[in-house]
Amino acid sequence: MKKVHAGIIGLGRAGQMHLKNLMTIPEIEIEQVADVFIENVSSHLNDIGITNQTRDYHDILNNPKVDTVFIFTSTNTHEEIVTAAAKAGKNIFCEKPLSMNLIEEASLNVLREVKKAGVKLQIGFNRRMDPQFRNIYENVRMGKIGTPQVVKITSRDPDLLPHDLIQRIGGLLFDFTMHDFDMARYMMNSNITEVYAKGGTLIDPTLKDIDDIDTLALVLQFENGTYGLIDNSRRAVYGYDQRVEVFGSEGMLKAENVSSSTVELYNNKHEELAKPLPIFKQRYHEAYLAEMHAFVRAILEDEPLVAQGRDVIMAQRAAIAAKKSLETGLPQKVDTTYPLD
């Protein structure tokens, strides 16, 4: 069996989830793992048979056994590590986003290094691989609702994140809404050309201290003339609220929340149904696995990458435009050209 010889960089909340998933894929051989706080997880790693551990990710990049790196560190490190991995000649999976930098050229420079090295880079826009959302995407492409006209996306977290974590992974726009910008573009099969944003701190006013918001409403326009609506919140008291709808000339496709049970109770007093799943790890479990399988196929069988450089730049541009729109109160144009073709 052909195998991907992997190094894992970053074993925090997301990294440990991904590691568990990667260990279920027969085509992946984990050669080494790295985390700046490796001592916190060392005992657990030993228990599951991963003994080649290091604090310094450069050890992985210098390891001749490793041909592919999986980067699950905080967003503020992605540009540096992806650049170093490309220069080391490793294939790269990097969690989204590539950057929370307001200067796009920094991200383009990273992608230039990837292109120069001739390695594969997949960005972790896992929701493209969610079975429900993928079903909508495929049905839209097959013309089941005619010509798509409007996409509506709701993304609401179950609770607030600590301020120090937000500062390392990006505020609402760059950590959270980034997924929605990509999903909107993916569903409509068209680039975002304009963003109009309204947002504020309706839940936690202290987020102003770190230049962030907790509530956001967006109107998008696409290159093909269609429209998008996105609403975000950092606190949905009933669970992890994730919904997508595409409306077209001949109908509508809609994915509702996923819950732990499909049973609904109705009587003469009330109705009951299970809350949405409580956290992203459960809601997108299948999507996280599917994106890893797809990346392995891209390496071993040269299949197309699920999400790559162009996709992350377009989402980043939309986030930058949304931030400017929040600051100015005006719609902002988004450049759709990609200089690395």
Coordinates of C-alpha atoms in Angstrom, one line a residue:
M1 CA 0.0 0.0 0.0
K2 CA 1.3 3.4 -0.9
K3 CA 1.5 5.7 2.1
V4 CA 1.7 9.3 3.2
H5 CA 4.5 9.7 5.7
A6 CA 3.2 12.5 8.0
G7 CA 4.4 14.9 10.5
I8 CA 1.8 16.6 12.7
I9 CA 2.4 20.2 13.9
G10 CA 0.2 21.5 16.6
L11 CA -1.6 19.3 19.2
G12 CA -4.1 21.7 20.8
R13 CA -7.9 21.4 20.8
A14 CA -8.1 21.0 17.0
G15 CA -4.8 19.2 16.6
Q16 CA -5.7 16.3 18.9
M17 CA -9.1 15.9 17.2
H18 CA -7.3 15.7 13.8
L19 CA -4.6 13.4 15.1
K20 CA -7.3 10.9 16.2
N21 CA -8.9 11.1 12.8
L22 CA -5.6 10.7 10.9
M23 CA -4.8 7.5 12.9
T24 CA -7.9 5.8 11.4
I25 CA -6.6 6.3 7.8
P26 CA -4.6 3.3 6.7
E27 CA -2.7 5.2 4.1
I28 CA -1.2 7.6 6.7
E29 CA 2.0 6.7 8.6
I30 CA 2.6 9.2 11.4
E31 CA 6.4 9.6 11.6
Q32 CA 6.7 12.5 14.1
V33 CA 4.6 15.1 16.0
A34 CA 5.4 18.5 17.3
D35 CA 3.9 21.0 19.8
V36 CA 5.5 23.8 21.7
F37 CA 3.9 22.4 24.9
I38 CA 4.6 18.7 24.0
E39 CA 5.0 17.8 27.6
N40 CA 1.3 18.4 28.2
V41 CA 0.3 15.6 25.7
S42 CA 3.4 13.4 25.8
S43 CA 2.0 10.8 28.1
H44 CA -1.2 10.4 26.0
L45 CA 0.9 10.2 22.8
N46 CA 3.0 7.4 24.3
D47 CA -0.1 5.6 25.3
I48 CA -1.3 5.6 21.6
G49 CA 2.1 4.6 20.3
I50 CA 3.5 7.9 19.1
T51 CA 6.9 8.2 20.6
N52 CA 8.7 10.5 18.2
Q53 CA 7.8 13.8 19.7
T54 CA 9.4 17.2 19.6
R55 CA 8.8 20.8 20.7
D56 CA 10.3 22.3 17.5
Y57 CA 8.4 21.9 14.3
H58 CA 11.7 22.3 12.3
D59 CA 12.6 18.8 13.5
I60 CA 9.7 17.5 11.4
L61 CA 10.7 19.6 8.4
N62 CA 14.2 18.2 8.6
N63 CA 13.0 14.6 9.0
P64 CA 13.7 12.8 5.8
K65 CA 11.0 10.2 6.5
V66 CA 8.3 12.9 6.5
D67 CA 6.9 13.8 3.0
T68 CA 3.7 15.6 4.2
V69 CA 3.0 17.9 7.1
F70 CA -0.4 18.6 8.8
I71 CA -0.5 22.1 10.4
F72 CA -3.0 22.5 13.3
T73 CA -1.3 25.4 15.1
S74 CA -2.9 28.8 15.8
T75 CA -3.6 31.0 12.8
N76 CA -0.9 33.5 13.7
T77 CA 1.8 30.9 12.9
H78 CA 0.4 29.6 9.6
E79 CA 2.2 31.8 7.2
E80 CA 5.6 31.1 8.8
I81 CA 5.1 27.3 9.0
V82 CA 3.6 26.8 5.6
T83 CA 6.5 28.8 4.0
A84 CA 9.1 26.7 5.9
A85 CA 7.3 23.5 4.9
A86 CA 7.2 24.5 1.3
K87 CA 10.9 25.3 1.3
A88 CA 11.5 21.9 2.9
G89 CA 9.7 20.2 0.0
K90 CA 6.8 18.8 2.0
N91 CA 3.2 18.5 0.9
I92 CA 1.0 20.6 3.2
F93 CA -2.4 20.4 4.9
C94 CA -3.1 23.7 6.8
E95 CA -6.1 24.5 8.8
K96 CA -7.9 27.6 7.7
P97 CA -7.2 30.4 7.3
L98 CA -3.8 30.8 5.9
S99 CA -3.5 34.2 7.6
M100 CA -5.4 36.8 9.5
N101 CA -3.1 39.4 7.9
L102 CA -4.8 42.5 6.5
I103 CA -2.0 42.8 4.0
E104 CA -2.9 40.2 1.3
E105 CA 0.5 40.2 -0.2
A106 CA 1.9 38.4 2.8
S107 CA -0.4 35.4 2.0
L108 CA 0.4 35.6 -1.7
N109 CA 4.1 35.4 -0.9
V110 CA 3.4 32.1 1.0
L111 CA 1.5 30.7 -1.9
R112 CA 4.4 31.7 -4.3
E113 CA 6.7 29.6 -2.2
V114 CA 4.3 26.7 -2.4
K115 CA 4.1 27.0 -6.2
K116 CA 7.8 27.4 -6.5
A117 CA 8.4 24.2 -4.5
G118 CA 5.8 22.2 -6.6
V119 CA 4.2 20.8 -3.4
K120 CA 0.5 20.2 -2.8
L121 CA -1.3 22.5 -0.3
Q122 CA -4.8 21.9 0.9
I123 CA -6.6 24.4 3.1
G124 CA -8.9 23.1 5.8
F125 CA -12.2 24.4 4.5
N126 CA -13.8 21.2 5.8
R127 CA -17.4 22.2 5.3
R128 CA -17.1 21.6 1.6
M129 CA -16.9 17.9 2.5
D130 CA -19.9 17.9 5.0
P131 CA -22.4 15.4 3.6
Q132 CA -25.3 17.7 3.8
F133 CA -23.6 20.7 2.3
R134 CA -22.0 18.6 -0.4
N135 CA -25.4 17.2 -1.3
I136 CA -26.7 20.8 -1.8
Y137 CA -23.7 21.7 -3.9
E138 CA -24.1 18.7 -6.1
N139 CA -27.8 19.2 -6.6
V140 CA -27.3 22.9 -7.4
R141 CA -24.7 21.8 -10.0
M142 CA -27.2 19.3 -11.5
G143 CA -29.8 22.1 -12.0
K144 CA -32.3 20.8 -9.5
I145 CA -33.3 24.3 -8.5
G146 CA -32.7 26.0 -11.8
T147 CA -30.4 29.0 -11.7
P148 CA -29.2 29.8 -8.2
Q149 CA -30.0 33.3 -7.1
V150 CA -29.5 33.6 -3.3
V151 CA -27.4 31.7 -0.8
K152 CA -28.2 32.1 3.0
I153 CA -25.8 30.9 5.6
T154 CA -26.3 30.8 9.4
S155 CA -23.3 30.1 11.6
R156 CA -23.6 30.5 15.4
D157 CA -21.2 29.2 18.0
P158 CA -22.6 27.8 21.3
D159 CA -20.4 30.1 23.5
L160 CA -17.8 32.7 23.6
L161 CA -14.1 32.0 23.3
P162 CA -11.4 33.3 25.6
H163 CA -9.9 36.6 24.5
D164 CA -6.3 35.3 24.3
L165 CA -7.4 32.5 22.0
I166 CA -9.3 34.9 19.7
Q167 CA -6.1 37.0 19.4
R168 CA -4.2 33.9 18.3
I169 CA -6.7 32.5 15.8
G170 CA -8.3 35.7 14.5
G171 CA -11.4 37.6 15.4
L172 CA -14.9 36.6 14.2
L173 CA -14.3 37.5 10.6
F174 CA -11.0 35.7 10.1
D175 CA -11.6 32.6 12.3
F176 CA -15.4 32.1 12.1
T177 CA -16.9 33.9 9.1
M178 CA -14.0 32.7 6.9
H179 CA -15.7 29.4 6.6
D180 CA -18.9 31.1 5.5
F181 CA -17.2 33.2 2.8
D182 CA -15.8 30.1 1.4
M183 CA -19.1 28.2 1.6
A184 CA -21.0 31.0 -0.1
R185 CA -18.5 31.2 -3.0
Y186 CA -18.5 27.4 -3.2
M187 CA -22.3 27.1 -3.4
M188 CA -22.8 29.9 -5.9
N189 CA -19.8 28.8 -8.0
S190 CA -18.8 32.4 -8.3
N191 CA -16.4 34.9 -6.7
I192 CA -17.5 37.5 -4.2
T193 CA -17.3 41.0 -5.7
E194 CA -18.8 43.1 -2.9
V195 CA -19.4 42.8 0.9
Y196 CA -21.6 44.9 3.1
A197 CA -21.2 44.3 6.8
K198 CA -23.0 45.3 10.0
G199 CA -21.8 44.0 13.3
G200 CA -21.3 44.8 17.0
T201 CA -20.9 43.5 20.5
L202 CA -24.4 42.5 21.6
I203 CA -23.2 39.7 23.9
D204 CA -19.8 40.6 25.3
P205 CA -18.9 44.4 25.2
T206 CA -15.4 43.7 26.4
L207 CA -14.6 42.2 22.9
K208 CA -14.2 45.9 21.8
D209 CA -10.9 45.8 23.8
I210 CA -9.4 43.4 21.3
D211 CA -11.1 44.9 18.3
D212 CA -13.6 42.1 17.8
I213 CA -17.4 41.6 17.6
D214 CA -19.8 38.9 18.5
T215 CA -22.7 39.5 16.2
L216 CA -22.5 40.0 12.4
A217 CA -24.8 40.3 9.4
L218 CA -23.5 40.4 5.8
V219 CA -24.8 41.0 2.3
L220 CA -22.7 39.6 -0.5
Q221 CA -22.8 40.1 -4.3
F222 CA -21.2 37.6 -6.6
E223 CA -19.4 37.9 -10.0
N224 CA -22.4 36.2 -11.7
G225 CA -24.9 38.8 -10.3
T226 CA -26.3 36.6 -7.5
Y227 CA -26.5 37.5 -3.8
G228 CA -25.6 36.0 -0.4
L229 CA -26.7 36.6 3.2
I230 CA -24.7 35.5 6.2
D231 CA -25.5 35.9 9.9
N232 CA -23.1 35.0 12.7
S233 CA -23.2 35.0 16.5
R234 CA -20.7 33.9 19.1
R235 CA -23.5 32.6 21.4
A236 CA -26.4 30.4 20.5
V237 CA -27.8 29.1 23.8
Y238 CA -29.4 26.1 22.1
G239 CA -26.3 24.6 20.5
Y240 CA -24.0 24.8 17.4
D241 CA -26.3 26.4 14.8
Q242 CA -25.2 25.6 11.2
R243 CA -27.6 26.0 8.3
V244 CA -27.3 26.6 4.6
E245 CA -30.0 27.4 2.0
V246 CA -29.7 28.0 -1.8
F247 CA -32.7 29.6 -3.5
G248 CA -33.0 29.3 -7.3
S249 CA -35.3 30.0 -10.2
E250 CA -37.0 26.6 -9.9
G251 CA -36.8 25.8 -6.2
M252 CA -34.7 25.7 -3.0
L253 CA -32.3 23.4 -1.3
K254 CA -31.8 23.7 2.4
A255 CA -29.7 21.9 5.1
E256 CA -31.0 22.2 8.6
N257 CA -29.1 21.6 11.9
V258 CA -27.8 18.2 12.8
S259 CA -28.9 16.9 16.2
S260 CA -28.3 13.7 18.2
S261 CA -31.8 12.4 17.5
T262 CA -34.4 12.7 14.7
V263 CA -37.2 12.0 17.1
E264 CA -39.8 14.8 17.5
L265 CA -42.5 14.9 20.1
Y266 CA -45.8 16.7 19.5
N267 CA -48.8 16.9 21.9
N268 CA -51.6 19.3 22.7
K269 CA -49.3 21.4 24.9
H270 CA -46.0 21.7 23.1
E271 CA -43.5 20.1 20.6
E272 CA -40.1 18.9 21.4
L273 CA -37.1 18.1 19.3
A274 CA -33.4 17.5 20.1
K275 CA -31.1 20.6 20.2
P276 CA -28.4 20.9 17.5
L277 CA -25.1 19.2 18.3
P278 CA -23.2 21.1 20.9
I279 CA -19.8 21.7 19.2
F280 CA -17.9 21.7 15.9
K281 CA -16.0 18.4 16.6
Q282 CA -19.3 16.5 16.6
R283 CA -21.2 18.5 13.9
Y284 CA -18.4 18.2 11.4
H285 CA -16.9 14.9 12.3
E286 CA -17.6 13.3 8.9
A287 CA -16.4 16.4 7.1
Y288 CA -13.1 16.4 8.9
L289 CA -12.5 12.8 8.0
A290 CA -13.5 13.3 4.4
E291 CA -11.2 16.2 3.9
M292 CA -8.3 14.1 5.1
H293 CA -9.2 11.2 2.9
A294 CA -9.4 13.6 -0.1
F295 CA -6.0 15.1 0.7
V296 CA -4.4 11.6 0.8
R297 CA -6.0 10.8 -2.6
A298 CA -4.6 14.1 -3.9
I299 CA -1.1 13.0 -2.9
L300 CA -1.2 9.3 -3.7
E301 CA -3.5 9.4 -6.8
D302 CA -3.1 13.0 -8.0
E303 CA -6.8 13.8 -7.5
P304 CA -7.8 17.5 -7.3
L305 CA -7.4 19.2 -4.0
V306 CA -10.6 20.1 -2.2
A307 CA -9.5 23.7 -1.3
Q308 CA -6.3 25.4 -2.3
G309 CA -4.5 28.7 -2.6
R310 CA -7.0 30.5 -4.8
D311 CA -9.8 29.6 -2.4
V312 CA -8.1 30.9 0.7
I313 CA -7.1 34.1 -0.9
M314 CA -10.7 34.8 -2.1
A315 CA -12.1 34.1 1.4
Q316 CA -9.4 36.3 3.0
R317 CA -10.2 39.2 0.6
A318 CA -13.9 38.9 1.6
A319 CA -12.9 39.1 5.3
I320 CA -10.7 42.1 4.7
A321 CA -13.5 43.8 2.8
A322 CA -16.0 43.0 5.6
K323 CA -13.7 44.6 8.2
K324 CA -13.4 47.7 6.1
S325 CA -17.2 47.8 5.6
L326 CA -17.6 47.6 9.4
E327 CA -15.2 50.5 9.9
T328 CA -16.7 52.7 7.1
G329 CA -20.4 51.7 7.1
L330 CA -20.2 51.3 3.4
P331 CA -20.1 48.3 1.0
Q332 CA -16.6 47.3 -0.1
K333 CA -15.5 45.9 -3.5
V334 CA -13.5 42.6 -3.6
D335 CA -10.9 41.9 -6.2
T336 CA -11.5 38.6 -8.0
T337 CA -8.2 38.3 -9.9
Y338 CA -5.7 35.6 -8.9
P339 CA -2.1 36.5 -9.7
L340 CA -0.7 33.0 -9.3
D341 CA -2.3 31.3 -12.3

